[in-house]
PDB file of C-alpha atoms and ligand atoms in Angstrom:
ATOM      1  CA  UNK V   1      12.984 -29.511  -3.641  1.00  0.00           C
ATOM      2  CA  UNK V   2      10.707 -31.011  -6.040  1.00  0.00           C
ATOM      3  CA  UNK V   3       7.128 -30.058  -5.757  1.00  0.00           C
ATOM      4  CA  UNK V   4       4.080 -30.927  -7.027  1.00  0.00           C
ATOM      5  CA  UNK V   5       0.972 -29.324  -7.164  1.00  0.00           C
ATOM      6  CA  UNK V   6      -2.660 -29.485  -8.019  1.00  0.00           C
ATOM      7  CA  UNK V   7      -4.761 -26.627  -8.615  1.00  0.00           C
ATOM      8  CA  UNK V   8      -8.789 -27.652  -8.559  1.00  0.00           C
ATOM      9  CA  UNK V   9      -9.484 -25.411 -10.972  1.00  0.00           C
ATOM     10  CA  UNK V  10      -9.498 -25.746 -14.635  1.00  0.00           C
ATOM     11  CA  UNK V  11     -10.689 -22.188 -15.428  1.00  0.00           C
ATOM     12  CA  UNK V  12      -7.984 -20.716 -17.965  1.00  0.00           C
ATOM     13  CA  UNK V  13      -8.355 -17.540 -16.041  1.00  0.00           C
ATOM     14  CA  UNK V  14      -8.005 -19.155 -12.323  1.00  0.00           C
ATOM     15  CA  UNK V  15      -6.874 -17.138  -9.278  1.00  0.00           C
ATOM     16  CA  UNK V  16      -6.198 -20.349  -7.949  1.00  0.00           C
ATOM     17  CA  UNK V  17      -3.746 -20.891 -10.918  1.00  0.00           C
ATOM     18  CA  UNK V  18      -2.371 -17.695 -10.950  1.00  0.00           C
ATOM     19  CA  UNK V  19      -1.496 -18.578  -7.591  1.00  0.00           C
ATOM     20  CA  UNK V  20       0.327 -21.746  -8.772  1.00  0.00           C
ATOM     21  CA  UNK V  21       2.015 -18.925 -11.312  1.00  0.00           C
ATOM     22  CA  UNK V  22       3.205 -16.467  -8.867  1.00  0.00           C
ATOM     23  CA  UNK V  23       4.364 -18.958  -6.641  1.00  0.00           C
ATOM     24  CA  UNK V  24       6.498 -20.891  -9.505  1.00  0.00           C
ATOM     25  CA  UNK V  25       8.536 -17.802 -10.325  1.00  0.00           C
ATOM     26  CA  UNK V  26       8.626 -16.087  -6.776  1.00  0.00           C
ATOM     27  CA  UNK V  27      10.319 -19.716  -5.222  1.00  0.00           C
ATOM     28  CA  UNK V  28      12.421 -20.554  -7.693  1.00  0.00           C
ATOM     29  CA  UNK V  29      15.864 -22.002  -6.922  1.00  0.00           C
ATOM     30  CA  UNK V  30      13.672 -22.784  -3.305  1.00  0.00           C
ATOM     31  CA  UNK V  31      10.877 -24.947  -4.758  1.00  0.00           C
ATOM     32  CA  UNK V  32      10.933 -26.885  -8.479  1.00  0.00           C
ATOM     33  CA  UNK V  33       6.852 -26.547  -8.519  1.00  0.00           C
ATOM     34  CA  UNK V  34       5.417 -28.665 -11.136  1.00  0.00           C
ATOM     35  CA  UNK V  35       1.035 -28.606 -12.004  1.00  0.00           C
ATOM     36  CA  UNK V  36      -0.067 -32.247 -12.414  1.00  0.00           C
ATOM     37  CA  UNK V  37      -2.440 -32.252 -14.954  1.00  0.00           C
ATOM     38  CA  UNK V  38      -5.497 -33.516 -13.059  1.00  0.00           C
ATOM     39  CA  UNK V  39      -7.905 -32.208 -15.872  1.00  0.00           C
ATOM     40  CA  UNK V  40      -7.052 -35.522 -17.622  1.00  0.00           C
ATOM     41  CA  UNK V  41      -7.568 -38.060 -15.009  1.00  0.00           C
ATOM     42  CA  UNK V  42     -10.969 -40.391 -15.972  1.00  0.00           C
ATOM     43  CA  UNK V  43     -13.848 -40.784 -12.961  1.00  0.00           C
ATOM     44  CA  UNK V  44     -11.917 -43.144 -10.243  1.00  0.00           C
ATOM     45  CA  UNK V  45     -13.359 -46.660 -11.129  1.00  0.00           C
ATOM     46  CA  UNK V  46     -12.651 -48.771  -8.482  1.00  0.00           C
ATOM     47  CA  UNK V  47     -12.685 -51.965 -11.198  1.00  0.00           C
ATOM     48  CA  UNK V  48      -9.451 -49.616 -12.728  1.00  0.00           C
ATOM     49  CA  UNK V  49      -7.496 -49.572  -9.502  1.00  0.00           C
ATOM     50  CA  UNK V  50      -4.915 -52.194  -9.700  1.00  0.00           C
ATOM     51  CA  UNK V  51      -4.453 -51.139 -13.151  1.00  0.00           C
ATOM     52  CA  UNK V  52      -5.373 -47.741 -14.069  1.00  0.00           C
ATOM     53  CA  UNK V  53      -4.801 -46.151 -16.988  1.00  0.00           C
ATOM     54  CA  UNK V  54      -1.317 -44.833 -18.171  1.00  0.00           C
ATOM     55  CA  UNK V  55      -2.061 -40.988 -17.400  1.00  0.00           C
ATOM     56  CA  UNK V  56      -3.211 -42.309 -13.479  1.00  0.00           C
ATOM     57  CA  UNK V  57      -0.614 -44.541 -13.048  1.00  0.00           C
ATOM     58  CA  UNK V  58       1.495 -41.354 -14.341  1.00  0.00           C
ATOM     59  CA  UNK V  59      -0.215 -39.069 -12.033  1.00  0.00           C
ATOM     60  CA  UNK V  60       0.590 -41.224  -9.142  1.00  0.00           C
ATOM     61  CA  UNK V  61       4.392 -41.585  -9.694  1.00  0.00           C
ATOM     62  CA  UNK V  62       4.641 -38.157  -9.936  1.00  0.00           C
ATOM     63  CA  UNK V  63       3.541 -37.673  -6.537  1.00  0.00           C
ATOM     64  CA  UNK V  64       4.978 -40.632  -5.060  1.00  0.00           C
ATOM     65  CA  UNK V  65       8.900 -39.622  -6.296  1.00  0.00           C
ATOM     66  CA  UNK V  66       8.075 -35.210  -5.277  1.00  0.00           C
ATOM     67  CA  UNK V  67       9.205 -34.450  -1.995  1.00  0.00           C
ATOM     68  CA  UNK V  68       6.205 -32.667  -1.148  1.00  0.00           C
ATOM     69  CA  UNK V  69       2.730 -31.494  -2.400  1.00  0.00           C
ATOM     70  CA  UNK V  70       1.090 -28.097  -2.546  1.00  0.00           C
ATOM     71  CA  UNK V  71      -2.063 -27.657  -3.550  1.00  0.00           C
ATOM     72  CA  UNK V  72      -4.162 -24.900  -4.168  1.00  0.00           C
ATOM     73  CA  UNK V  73      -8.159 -24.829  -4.912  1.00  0.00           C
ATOM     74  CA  UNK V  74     -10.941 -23.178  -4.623  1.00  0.00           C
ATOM     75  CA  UNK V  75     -13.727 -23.656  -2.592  1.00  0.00           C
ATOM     76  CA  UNK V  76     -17.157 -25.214  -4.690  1.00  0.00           C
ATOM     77  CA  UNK V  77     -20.280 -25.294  -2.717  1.00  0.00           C
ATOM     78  CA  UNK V  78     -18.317 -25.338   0.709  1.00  0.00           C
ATOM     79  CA  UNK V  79     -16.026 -27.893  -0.334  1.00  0.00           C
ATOM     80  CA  UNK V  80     -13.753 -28.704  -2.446  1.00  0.00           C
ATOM     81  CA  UNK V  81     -14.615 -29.180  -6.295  1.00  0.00           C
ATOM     82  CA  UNK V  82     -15.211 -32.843  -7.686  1.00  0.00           C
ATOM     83  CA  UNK V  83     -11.821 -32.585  -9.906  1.00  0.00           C
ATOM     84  CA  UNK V  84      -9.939 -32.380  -6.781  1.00  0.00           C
ATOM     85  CA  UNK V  85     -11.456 -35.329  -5.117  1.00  0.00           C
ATOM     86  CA  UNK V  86     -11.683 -37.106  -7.855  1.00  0.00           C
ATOM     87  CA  UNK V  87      -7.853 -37.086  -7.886  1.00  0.00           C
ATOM     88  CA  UNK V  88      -7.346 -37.630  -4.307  1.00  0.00           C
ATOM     89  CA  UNK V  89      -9.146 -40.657  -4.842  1.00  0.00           C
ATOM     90  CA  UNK V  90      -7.216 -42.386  -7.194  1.00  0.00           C
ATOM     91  CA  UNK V  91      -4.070 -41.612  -5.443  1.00  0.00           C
ATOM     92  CA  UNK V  92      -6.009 -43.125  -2.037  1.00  0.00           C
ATOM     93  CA  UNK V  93      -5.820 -46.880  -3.263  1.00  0.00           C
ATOM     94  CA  UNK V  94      -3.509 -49.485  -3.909  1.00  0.00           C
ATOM     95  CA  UNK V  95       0.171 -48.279  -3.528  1.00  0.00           C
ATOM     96  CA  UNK V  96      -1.546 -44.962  -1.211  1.00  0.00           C
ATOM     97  CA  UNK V  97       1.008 -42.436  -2.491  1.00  0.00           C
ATOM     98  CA  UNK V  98       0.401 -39.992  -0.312  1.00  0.00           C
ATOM     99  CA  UNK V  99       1.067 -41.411   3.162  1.00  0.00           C
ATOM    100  CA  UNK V 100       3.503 -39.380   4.964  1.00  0.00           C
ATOM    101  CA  UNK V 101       3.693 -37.004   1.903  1.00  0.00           C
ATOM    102  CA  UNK V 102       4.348 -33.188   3.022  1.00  0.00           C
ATOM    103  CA  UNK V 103       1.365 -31.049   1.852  1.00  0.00           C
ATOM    104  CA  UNK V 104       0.816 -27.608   2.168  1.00  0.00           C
ATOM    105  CA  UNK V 105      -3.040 -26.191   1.058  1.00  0.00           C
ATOM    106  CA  UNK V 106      -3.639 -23.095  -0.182  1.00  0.00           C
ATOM    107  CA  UNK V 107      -6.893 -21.437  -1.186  1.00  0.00           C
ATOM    108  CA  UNK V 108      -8.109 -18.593  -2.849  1.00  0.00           C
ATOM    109  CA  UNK V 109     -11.851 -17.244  -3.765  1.00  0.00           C
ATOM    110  CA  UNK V 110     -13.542 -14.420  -4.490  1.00  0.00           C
ATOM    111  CA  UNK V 111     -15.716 -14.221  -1.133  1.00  0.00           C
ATOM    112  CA  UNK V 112     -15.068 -12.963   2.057  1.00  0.00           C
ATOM    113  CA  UNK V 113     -14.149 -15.945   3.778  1.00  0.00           C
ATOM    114  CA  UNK V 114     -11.008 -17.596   1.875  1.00  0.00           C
ATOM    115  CA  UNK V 115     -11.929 -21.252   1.315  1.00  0.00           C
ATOM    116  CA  UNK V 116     -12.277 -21.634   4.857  1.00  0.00           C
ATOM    117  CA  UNK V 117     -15.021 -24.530   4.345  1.00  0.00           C
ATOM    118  CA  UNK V 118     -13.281 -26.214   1.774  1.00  0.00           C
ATOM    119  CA  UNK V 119      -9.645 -26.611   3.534  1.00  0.00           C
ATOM    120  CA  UNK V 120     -11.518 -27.908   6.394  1.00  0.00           C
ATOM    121  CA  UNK V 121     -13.038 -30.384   4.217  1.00  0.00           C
ATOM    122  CA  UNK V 122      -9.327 -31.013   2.550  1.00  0.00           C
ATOM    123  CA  UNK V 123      -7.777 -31.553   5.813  1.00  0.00           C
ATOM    124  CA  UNK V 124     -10.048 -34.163   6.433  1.00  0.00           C
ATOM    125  CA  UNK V 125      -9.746 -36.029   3.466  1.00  0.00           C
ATOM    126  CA  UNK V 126      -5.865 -35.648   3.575  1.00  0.00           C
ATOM    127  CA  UNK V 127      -6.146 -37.352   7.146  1.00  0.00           C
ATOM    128  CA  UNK V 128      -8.162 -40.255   5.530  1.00  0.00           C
ATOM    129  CA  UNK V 129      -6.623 -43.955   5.786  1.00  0.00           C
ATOM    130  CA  UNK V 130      -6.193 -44.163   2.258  1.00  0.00           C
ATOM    131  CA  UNK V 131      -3.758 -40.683   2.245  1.00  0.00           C
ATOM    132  CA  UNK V 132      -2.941 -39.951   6.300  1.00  0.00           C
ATOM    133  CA  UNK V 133      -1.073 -36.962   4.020  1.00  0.00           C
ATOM    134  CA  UNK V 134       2.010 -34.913   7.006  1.00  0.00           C
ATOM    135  CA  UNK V 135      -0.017 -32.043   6.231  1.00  0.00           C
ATOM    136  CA  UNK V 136       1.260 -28.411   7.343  1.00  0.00           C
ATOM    137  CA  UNK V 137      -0.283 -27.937  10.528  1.00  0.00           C
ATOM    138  CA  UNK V 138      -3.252 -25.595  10.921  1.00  0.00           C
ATOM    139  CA  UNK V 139      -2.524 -23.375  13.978  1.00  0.00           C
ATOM    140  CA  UNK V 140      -1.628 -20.389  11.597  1.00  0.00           C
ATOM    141  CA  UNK V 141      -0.337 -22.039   8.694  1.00  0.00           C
ATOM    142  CA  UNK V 142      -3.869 -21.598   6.727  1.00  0.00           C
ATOM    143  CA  UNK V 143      -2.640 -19.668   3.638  1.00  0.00           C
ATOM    144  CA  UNK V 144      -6.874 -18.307   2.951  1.00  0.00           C
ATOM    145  CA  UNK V 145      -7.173 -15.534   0.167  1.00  0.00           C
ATOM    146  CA  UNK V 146     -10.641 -13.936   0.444  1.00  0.00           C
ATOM    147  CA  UNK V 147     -11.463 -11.256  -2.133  1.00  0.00           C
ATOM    148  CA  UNK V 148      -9.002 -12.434  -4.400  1.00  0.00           C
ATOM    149  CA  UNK V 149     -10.213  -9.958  -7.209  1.00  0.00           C
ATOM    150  CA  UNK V 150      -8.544  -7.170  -5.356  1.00  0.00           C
ATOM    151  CA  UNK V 151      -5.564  -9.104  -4.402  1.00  0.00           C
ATOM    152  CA  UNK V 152      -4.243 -10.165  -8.244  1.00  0.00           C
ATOM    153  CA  UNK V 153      -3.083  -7.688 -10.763  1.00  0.00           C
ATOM    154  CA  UNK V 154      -6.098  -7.372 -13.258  1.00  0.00           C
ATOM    155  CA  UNK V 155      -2.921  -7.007 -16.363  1.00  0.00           C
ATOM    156  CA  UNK V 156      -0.726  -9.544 -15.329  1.00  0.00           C
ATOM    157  CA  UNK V 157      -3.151 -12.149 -13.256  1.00  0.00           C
ATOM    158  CA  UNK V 158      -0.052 -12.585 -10.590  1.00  0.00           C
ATOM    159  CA  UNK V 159      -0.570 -11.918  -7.152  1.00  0.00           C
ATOM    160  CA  UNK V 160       0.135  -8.405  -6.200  1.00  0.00           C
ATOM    161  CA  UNK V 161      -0.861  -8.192  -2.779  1.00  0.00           C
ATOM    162  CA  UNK V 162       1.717  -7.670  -0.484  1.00  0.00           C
ATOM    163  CA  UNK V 163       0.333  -7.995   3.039  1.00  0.00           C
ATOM    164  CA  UNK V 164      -0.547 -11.859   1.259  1.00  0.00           C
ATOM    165  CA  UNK V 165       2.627 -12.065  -0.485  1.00  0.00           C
ATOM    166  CA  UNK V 166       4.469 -11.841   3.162  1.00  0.00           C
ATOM    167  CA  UNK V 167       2.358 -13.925   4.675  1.00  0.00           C
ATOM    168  CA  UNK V 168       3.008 -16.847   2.290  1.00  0.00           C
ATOM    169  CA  UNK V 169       6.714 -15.974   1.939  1.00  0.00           C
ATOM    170  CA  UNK V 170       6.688 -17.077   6.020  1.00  0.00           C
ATOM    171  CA  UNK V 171       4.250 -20.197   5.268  1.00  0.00           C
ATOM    172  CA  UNK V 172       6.165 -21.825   2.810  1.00  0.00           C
ATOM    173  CA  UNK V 173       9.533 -21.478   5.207  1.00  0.00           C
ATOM    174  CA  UNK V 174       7.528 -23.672   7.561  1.00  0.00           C
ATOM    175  CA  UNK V 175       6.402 -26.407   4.606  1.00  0.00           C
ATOM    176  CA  UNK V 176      10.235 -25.748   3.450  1.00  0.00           C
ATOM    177  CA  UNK V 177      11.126 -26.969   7.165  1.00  0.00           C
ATOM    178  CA  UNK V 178       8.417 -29.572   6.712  1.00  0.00           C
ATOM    179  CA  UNK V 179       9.678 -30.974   4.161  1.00  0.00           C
ATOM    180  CA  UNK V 180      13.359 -30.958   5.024  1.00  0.00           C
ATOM    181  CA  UNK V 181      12.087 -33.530   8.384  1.00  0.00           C
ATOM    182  CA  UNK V 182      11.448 -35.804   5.600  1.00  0.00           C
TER     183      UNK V 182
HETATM  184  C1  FMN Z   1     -19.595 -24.267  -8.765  1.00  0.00           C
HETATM  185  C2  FMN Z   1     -19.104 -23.102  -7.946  1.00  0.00           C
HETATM  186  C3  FMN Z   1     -19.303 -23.105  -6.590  1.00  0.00           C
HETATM  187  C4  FMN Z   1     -18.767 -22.068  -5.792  1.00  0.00           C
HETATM  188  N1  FMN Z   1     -18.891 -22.130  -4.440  1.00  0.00           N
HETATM  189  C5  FMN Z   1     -18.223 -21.255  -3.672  1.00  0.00           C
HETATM  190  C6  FMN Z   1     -18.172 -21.427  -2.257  1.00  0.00           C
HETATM  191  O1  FMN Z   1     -18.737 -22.332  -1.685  1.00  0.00           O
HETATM  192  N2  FMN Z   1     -17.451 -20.524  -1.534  1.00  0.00           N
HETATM  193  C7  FMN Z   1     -16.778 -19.481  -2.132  1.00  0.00           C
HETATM  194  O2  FMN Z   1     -16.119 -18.705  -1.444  1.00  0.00           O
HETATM  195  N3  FMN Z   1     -16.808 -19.290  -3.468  1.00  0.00           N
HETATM  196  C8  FMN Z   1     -17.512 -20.151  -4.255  1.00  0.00           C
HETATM  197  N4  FMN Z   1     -17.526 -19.996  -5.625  1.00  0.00           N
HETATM  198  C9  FMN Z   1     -16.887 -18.806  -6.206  1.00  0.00           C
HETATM  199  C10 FMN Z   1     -15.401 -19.034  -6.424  1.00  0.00           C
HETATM  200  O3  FMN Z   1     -14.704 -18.565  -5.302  1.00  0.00           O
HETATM  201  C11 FMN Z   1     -14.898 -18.249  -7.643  1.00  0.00           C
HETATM  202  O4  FMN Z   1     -15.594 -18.695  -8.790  1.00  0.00           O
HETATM  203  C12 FMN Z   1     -13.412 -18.411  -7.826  1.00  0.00           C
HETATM  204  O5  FMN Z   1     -12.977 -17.483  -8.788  1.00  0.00           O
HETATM  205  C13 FMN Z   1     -13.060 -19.819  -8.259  1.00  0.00           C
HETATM  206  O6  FMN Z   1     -11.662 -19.997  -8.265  1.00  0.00           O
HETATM  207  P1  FMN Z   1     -10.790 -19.879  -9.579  1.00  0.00           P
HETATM  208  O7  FMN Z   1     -10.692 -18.411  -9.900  1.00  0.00           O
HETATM  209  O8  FMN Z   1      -9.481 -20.458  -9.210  1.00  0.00           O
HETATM  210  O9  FMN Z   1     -11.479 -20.618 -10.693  1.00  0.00           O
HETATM  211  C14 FMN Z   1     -18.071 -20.993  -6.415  1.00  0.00           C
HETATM  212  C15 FMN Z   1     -17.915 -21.012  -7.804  1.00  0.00           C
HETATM  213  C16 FMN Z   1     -18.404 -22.032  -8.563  1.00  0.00           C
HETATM  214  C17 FMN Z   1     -18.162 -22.035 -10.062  1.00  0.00           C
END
């Protein structure tokens, strides 16, 4: 199953791509997770749209051929950060590569409450004309990792936290499944 994901953070030292990390080696053979390299996209320019430049149009193919999307962020100002968006947005117009894409989002931060804000915020944009993403659906399936300082191993950066690890062993059977209706 070939996935790809975007993490909204760029920080080299990113629990949020740590995540991405952990996830990589503990699915393999289950999921072929790949990181888009959002970093590089420009500012979406609407004028750019129907011809964007190479690393967009790039970008967008990449998503249009996976079989699903995961993607994992943190939460910036109770939302999600601009980088994010900013990709979202270009993937919104013209050929809309995201409509009836599987995507599963996943957050992690280092307060109490997981991201909450911001994956309310992404499920909204995800449900916007321009993406109408088949996102996993909420009733449980919220993977939210508060505290994530005590949750990822300070040596390795992977996450070590087992009561989490479980949890999103079970959540990515169900995008597995998700993914599978096609
Ligand atoms: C600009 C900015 C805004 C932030 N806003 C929030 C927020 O609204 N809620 C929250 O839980 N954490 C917030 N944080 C703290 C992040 O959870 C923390 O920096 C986290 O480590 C970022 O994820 P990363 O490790 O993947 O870079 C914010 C951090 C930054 C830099």
């Amino acid at each position: 199953m070939n996935i790809v994901t975007l993490v909204g953070s760029l920080r080299k030292d990113s629990y949020n791509l740590q995540l991405f990390k952990t996830m990589e080696e503990r699915y393999q053979g289950k999921l072929n997770m790949t990181l888009a390299d959002i970093r590089s996209l420009p500012y979406f320019d609407q004028d750019e749209e129907n011809n964007p430049p190479q690393v967009v149009k790039d970008f967008k193919e990449a998503i249009a051929k996976a079989d699903g999307v995961i993607i994992i962020t943190p939460e910036y100002n109770w939302s999600v950060p601009g980088v994010l968006k900013n990709a979202l947005d270009w993937a919104s117009r013209v050929d809309k590569v995201f409509i009836g894409k599987p995507v599963m989002a996943i957050g992690a931060t280092l307060g109490m409450l997981g991201t909450v804000r911001a994956q309310m915020h992404l499920r909204e944009i995800l449900s916007s004309p321009g993406i109408q993403a088949k996102i996993l659906p909420p009733g449980g399936n919220e993977v939210l990792i508060g505290s994530a300082n005590q949750k990822f191993d300070d040596q390795t950066g992977k996450l070590v936290d087992e009561g989490t690890l479980s949890f999103l062993d079970n959540k990515v059977e169900a995008f597995i499944d998700l993914v599978k209706l096609g």
